C-alpha positions as a Python dict, from the first residue, in 0.01 Angstrom:
ca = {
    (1, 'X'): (0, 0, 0),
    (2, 'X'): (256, 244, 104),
    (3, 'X'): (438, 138, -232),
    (4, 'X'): (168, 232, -419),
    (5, 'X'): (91, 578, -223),
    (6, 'X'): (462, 662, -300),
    (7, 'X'): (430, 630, -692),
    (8, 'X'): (83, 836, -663),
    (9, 'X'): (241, 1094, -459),
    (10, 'X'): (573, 1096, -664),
    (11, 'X'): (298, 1143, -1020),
    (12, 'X'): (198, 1443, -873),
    (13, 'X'): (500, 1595, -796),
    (14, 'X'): (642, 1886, -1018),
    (15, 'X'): (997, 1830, -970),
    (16, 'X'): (1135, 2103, -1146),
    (17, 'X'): (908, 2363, -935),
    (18, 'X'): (1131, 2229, -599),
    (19, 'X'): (1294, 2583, -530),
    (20, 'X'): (1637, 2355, -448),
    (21, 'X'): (1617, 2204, -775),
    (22, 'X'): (1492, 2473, -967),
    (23, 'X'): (1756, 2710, -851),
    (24, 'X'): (2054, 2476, -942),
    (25, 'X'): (1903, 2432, -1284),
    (26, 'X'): (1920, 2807, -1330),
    (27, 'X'): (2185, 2912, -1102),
    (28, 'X'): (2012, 3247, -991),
    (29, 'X'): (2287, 3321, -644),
    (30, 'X'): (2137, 3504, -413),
    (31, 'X'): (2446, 3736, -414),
    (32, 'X'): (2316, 3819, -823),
    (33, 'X'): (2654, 3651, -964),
    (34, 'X'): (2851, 3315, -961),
    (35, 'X'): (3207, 3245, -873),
    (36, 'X'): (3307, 2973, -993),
    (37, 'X'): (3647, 2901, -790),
    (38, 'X'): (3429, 2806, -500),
    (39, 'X'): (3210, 2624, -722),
    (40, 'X'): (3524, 2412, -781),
    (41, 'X'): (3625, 2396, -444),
    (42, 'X'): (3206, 2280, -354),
    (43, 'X'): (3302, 2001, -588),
    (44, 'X'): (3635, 1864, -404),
    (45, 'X'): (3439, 1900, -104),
    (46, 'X'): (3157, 1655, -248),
    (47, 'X'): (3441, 1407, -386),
    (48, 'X'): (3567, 1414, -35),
    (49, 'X'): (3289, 1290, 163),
    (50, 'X'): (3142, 1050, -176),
    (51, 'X'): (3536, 909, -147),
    (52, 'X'): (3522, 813, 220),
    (53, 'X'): (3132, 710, 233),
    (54, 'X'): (3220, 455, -46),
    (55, 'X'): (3560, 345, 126),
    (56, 'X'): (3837, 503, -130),
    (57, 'X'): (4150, 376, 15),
    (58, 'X'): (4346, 686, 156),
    (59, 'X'): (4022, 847, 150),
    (60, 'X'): (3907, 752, 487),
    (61, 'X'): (3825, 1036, 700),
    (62, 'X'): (3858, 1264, 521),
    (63, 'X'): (3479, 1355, 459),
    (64, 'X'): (3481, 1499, 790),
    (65, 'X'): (3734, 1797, 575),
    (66, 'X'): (3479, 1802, 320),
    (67, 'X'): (3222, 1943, 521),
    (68, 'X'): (3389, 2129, 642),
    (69, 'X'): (3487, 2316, 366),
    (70, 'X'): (3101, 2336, 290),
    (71, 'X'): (3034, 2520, 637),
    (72, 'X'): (3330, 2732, 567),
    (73, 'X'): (3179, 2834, 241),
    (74, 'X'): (2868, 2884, 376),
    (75, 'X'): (2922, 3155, 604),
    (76, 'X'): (3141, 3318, 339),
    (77, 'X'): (2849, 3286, 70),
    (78, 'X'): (2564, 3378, 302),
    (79, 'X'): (2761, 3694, 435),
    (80, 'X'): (2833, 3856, 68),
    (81, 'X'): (2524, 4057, 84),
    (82, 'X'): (2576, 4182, 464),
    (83, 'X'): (2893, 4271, 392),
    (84, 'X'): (2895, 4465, 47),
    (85, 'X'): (2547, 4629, 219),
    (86, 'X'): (2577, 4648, 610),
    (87, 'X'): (2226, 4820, 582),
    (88, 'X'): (2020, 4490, 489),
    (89, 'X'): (2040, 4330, 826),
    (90, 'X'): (1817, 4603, 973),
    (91, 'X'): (1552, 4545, 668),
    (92, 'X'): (1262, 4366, 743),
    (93, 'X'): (1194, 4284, 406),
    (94, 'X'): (1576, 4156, 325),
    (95, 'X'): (1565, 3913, 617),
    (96, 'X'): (1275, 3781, 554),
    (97, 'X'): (1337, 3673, 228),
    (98, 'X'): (1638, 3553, 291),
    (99, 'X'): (1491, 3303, 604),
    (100, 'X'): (1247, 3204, 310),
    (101, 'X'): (1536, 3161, 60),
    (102, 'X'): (1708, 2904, 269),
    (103, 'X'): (1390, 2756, 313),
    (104, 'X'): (1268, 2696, 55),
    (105, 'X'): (1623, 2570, -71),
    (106, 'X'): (1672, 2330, 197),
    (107, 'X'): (1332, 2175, 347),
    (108, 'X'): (1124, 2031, 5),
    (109, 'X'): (1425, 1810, -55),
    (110, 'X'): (1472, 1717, 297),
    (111, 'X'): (1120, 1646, 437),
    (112, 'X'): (1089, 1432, 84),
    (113, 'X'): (1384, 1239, 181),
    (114, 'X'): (1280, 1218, 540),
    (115, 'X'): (896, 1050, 460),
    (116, 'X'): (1030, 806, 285),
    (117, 'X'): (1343, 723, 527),
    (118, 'X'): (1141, 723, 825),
    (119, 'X'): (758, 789, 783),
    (120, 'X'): (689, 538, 523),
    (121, 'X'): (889, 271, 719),
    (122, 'X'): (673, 342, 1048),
    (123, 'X'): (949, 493, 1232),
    (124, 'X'): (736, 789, 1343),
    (125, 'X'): (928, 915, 1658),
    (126, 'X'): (1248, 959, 1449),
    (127, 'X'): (1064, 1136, 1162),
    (128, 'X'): (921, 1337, 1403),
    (129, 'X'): (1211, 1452, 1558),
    (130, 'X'): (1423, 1495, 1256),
    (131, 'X'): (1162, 1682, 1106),
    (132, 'X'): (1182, 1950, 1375),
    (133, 'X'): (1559, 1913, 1395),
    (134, 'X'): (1582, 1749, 1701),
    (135, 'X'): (1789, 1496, 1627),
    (136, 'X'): (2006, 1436, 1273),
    (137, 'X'): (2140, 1086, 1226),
    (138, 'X'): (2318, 929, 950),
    (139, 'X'): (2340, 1122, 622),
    (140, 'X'): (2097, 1339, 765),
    (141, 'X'): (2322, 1499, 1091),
    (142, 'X'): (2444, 1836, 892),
    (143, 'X'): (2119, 1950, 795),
    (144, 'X'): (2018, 2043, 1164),
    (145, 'X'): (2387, 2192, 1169),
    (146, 'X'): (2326, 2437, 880),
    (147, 'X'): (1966, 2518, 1030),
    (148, 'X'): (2110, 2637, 1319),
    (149, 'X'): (2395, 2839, 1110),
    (150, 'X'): (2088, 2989, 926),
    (151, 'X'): (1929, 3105, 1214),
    (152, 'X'): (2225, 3236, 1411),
    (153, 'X'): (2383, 3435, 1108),
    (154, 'X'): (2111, 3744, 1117),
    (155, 'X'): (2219, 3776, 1479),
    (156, 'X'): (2585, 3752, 1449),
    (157, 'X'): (2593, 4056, 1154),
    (158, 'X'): (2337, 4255, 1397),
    (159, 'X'): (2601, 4255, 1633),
    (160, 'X'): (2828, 4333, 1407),
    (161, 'X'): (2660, 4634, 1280),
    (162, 'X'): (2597, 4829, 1607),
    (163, 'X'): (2925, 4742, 1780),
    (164, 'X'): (3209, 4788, 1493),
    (165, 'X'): (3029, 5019, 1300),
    (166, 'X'): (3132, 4934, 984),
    (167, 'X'): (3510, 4921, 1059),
    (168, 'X'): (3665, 4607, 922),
    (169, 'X'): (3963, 4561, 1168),
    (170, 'X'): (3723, 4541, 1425),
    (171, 'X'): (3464, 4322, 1232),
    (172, 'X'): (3738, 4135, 1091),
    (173, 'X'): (3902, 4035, 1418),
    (174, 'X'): (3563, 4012, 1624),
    (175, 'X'): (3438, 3733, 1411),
    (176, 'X'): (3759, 3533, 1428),
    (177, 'X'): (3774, 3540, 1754),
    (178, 'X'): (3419, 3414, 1814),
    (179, 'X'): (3510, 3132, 1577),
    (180, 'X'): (3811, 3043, 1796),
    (181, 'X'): (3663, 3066, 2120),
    (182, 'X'): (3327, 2845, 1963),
    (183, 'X'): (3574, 2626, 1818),
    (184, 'X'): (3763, 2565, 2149),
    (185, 'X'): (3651, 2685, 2450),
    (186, 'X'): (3206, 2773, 2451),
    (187, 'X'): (3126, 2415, 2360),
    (188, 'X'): (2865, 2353, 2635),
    (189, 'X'): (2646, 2036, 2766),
    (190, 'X'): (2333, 2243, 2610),
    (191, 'X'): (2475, 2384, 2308),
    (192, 'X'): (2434, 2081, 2089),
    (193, 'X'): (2237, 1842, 1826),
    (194, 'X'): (2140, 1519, 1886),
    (195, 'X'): (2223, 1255, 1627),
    (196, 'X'): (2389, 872, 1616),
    (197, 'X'): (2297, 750, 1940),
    (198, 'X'): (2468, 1100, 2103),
    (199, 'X'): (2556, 1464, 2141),
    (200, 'X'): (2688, 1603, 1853),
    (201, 'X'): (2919, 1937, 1853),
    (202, 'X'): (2795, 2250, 1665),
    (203, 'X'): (3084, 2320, 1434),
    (204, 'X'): (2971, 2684, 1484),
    (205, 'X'): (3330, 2820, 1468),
    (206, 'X'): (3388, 2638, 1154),
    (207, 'X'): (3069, 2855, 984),
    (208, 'X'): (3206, 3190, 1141),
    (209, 'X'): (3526, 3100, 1050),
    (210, 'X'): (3397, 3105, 631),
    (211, 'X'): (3223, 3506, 790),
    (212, 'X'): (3575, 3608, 876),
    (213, 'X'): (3724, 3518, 580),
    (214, 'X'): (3403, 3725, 397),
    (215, 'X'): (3484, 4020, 606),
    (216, 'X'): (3837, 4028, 522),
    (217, 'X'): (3822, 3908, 123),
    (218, 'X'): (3586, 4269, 126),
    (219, 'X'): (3783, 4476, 328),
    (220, 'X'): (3934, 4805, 191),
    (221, 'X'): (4290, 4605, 224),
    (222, 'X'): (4254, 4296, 47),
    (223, 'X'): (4077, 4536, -225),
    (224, 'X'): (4397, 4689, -259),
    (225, 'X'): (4565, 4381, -187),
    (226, 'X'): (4424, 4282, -511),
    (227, 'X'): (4449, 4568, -732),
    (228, 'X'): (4836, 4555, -685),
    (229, 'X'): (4832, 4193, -763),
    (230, 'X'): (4680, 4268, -1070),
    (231, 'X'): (4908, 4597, -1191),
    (232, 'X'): (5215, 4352, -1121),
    (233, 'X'): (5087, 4068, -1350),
    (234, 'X'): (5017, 4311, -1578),
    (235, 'X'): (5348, 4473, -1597),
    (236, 'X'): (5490, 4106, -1551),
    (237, 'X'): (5319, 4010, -1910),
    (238, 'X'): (5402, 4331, -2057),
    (239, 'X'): (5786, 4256, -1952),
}
């Protein structure tokens, strides 16, 4: 019966209106433009963690740095438009369609994967929970993770805004210091996700970590930074 349900359901479904699928299809960024180096570094993150779930010798463990690199690029991705426009995080109408952006991207797919994972296999208590993010196990413990970053990111460039006022020594150093202290010493008994049969960190300083590196790629020195990188490879070919 459930078998059956599935295909009916799965007749109905307009695949290519899913927001997640639709907007890798047309590759619309919410930051109006592509760049494709971290497109290619997304891609050696994915080979990273298919390599070690699928036992590549001298690939073991090594998923663990592929996801990393994809909460690193997250927070660097998520913070272009609070950087280049400090302004947004105090609009109303920004934040709210950027909460319905990452919804939209991230829960069709998931809840779809979820029913039939859990639901249609009766397991109702741990569809439950991982459907409100209580608990994330196997494939599905980073999706809580990013949830979390989702929610958390509005707050961290609020503070940001009124305390550095828009100087990006201060914003710069603030956020990698947050990073390093989540990373090593604010890991706490309640600050956590639930997932494999126990408590799972929040690689929180690893997401902040990809904010700092935001800050600083748009700061008035690495501008510069890369204008003079440019002149001398100019003058280099010319020579």
């Amino acid at each position: 019966f459930l078998a059956i349900l599935s295909v009916l359901i799965l007749r109905t479904v307009r695949f290519s209106a899913i927001h997640a699928i639709a907007d890798i299809r047309n590759k619309k960024p919410s930051t109006s433009h592509n760049i494709m180096a971290l497109d290619g570094l997304r891609g050696l993150a994915a080979l990273l963690v298919i390599a070690d779930h699928t036992n590549i010798p001298y690939f073991k463990g090594l998923g663990a740095t592929g996801v990393w690199l994809f909460f690193c690029l997250s927070g660097f991705l998520l913070s272009i438009p609070f950087v280049k426009s400090p302004s947004l995080i105090t609009s109303s109408e920004y934040l709210r369609h950027y909460f319905i952006r990452r919804i939209q991207r991230i829960l069709p797919m998931y809840y779809f994967i979820l029913t039939i994972t859990y639901l249609f296999r009766g397991k109702i208590e741990d569809y439950l929970r991982h459907l409100f993010f209580l608990q994330g196990d196997g494939i599905f413990w980073s999706v809580p993770q990013e949830m979390f970053f989702y929610m958390i990111l509005p707050f961290v460039f609020l503070l940001s805004h009124f305390l550095c006022r828009g100087i990006y020594l201060w914003m710069i150093l603030g956020t990698f210091i947050l990073a390093f202290s989540f990373n090593h010493y604010l890991e706490t008994d309640f600050l956590y996700i639930y997932g494999n049969g126990r408590k799972l960190s929040l690689w929180l300083g690893i997401f902040l970590s990809g904010v700092g590196v935001c800050y600083f790629y748009h700061s008035p020195f690495c501008d510069a930074l890369r204008k003079q990188l440019f002149a001398n490879a100019v003058r280099y070919r010319a020579a």
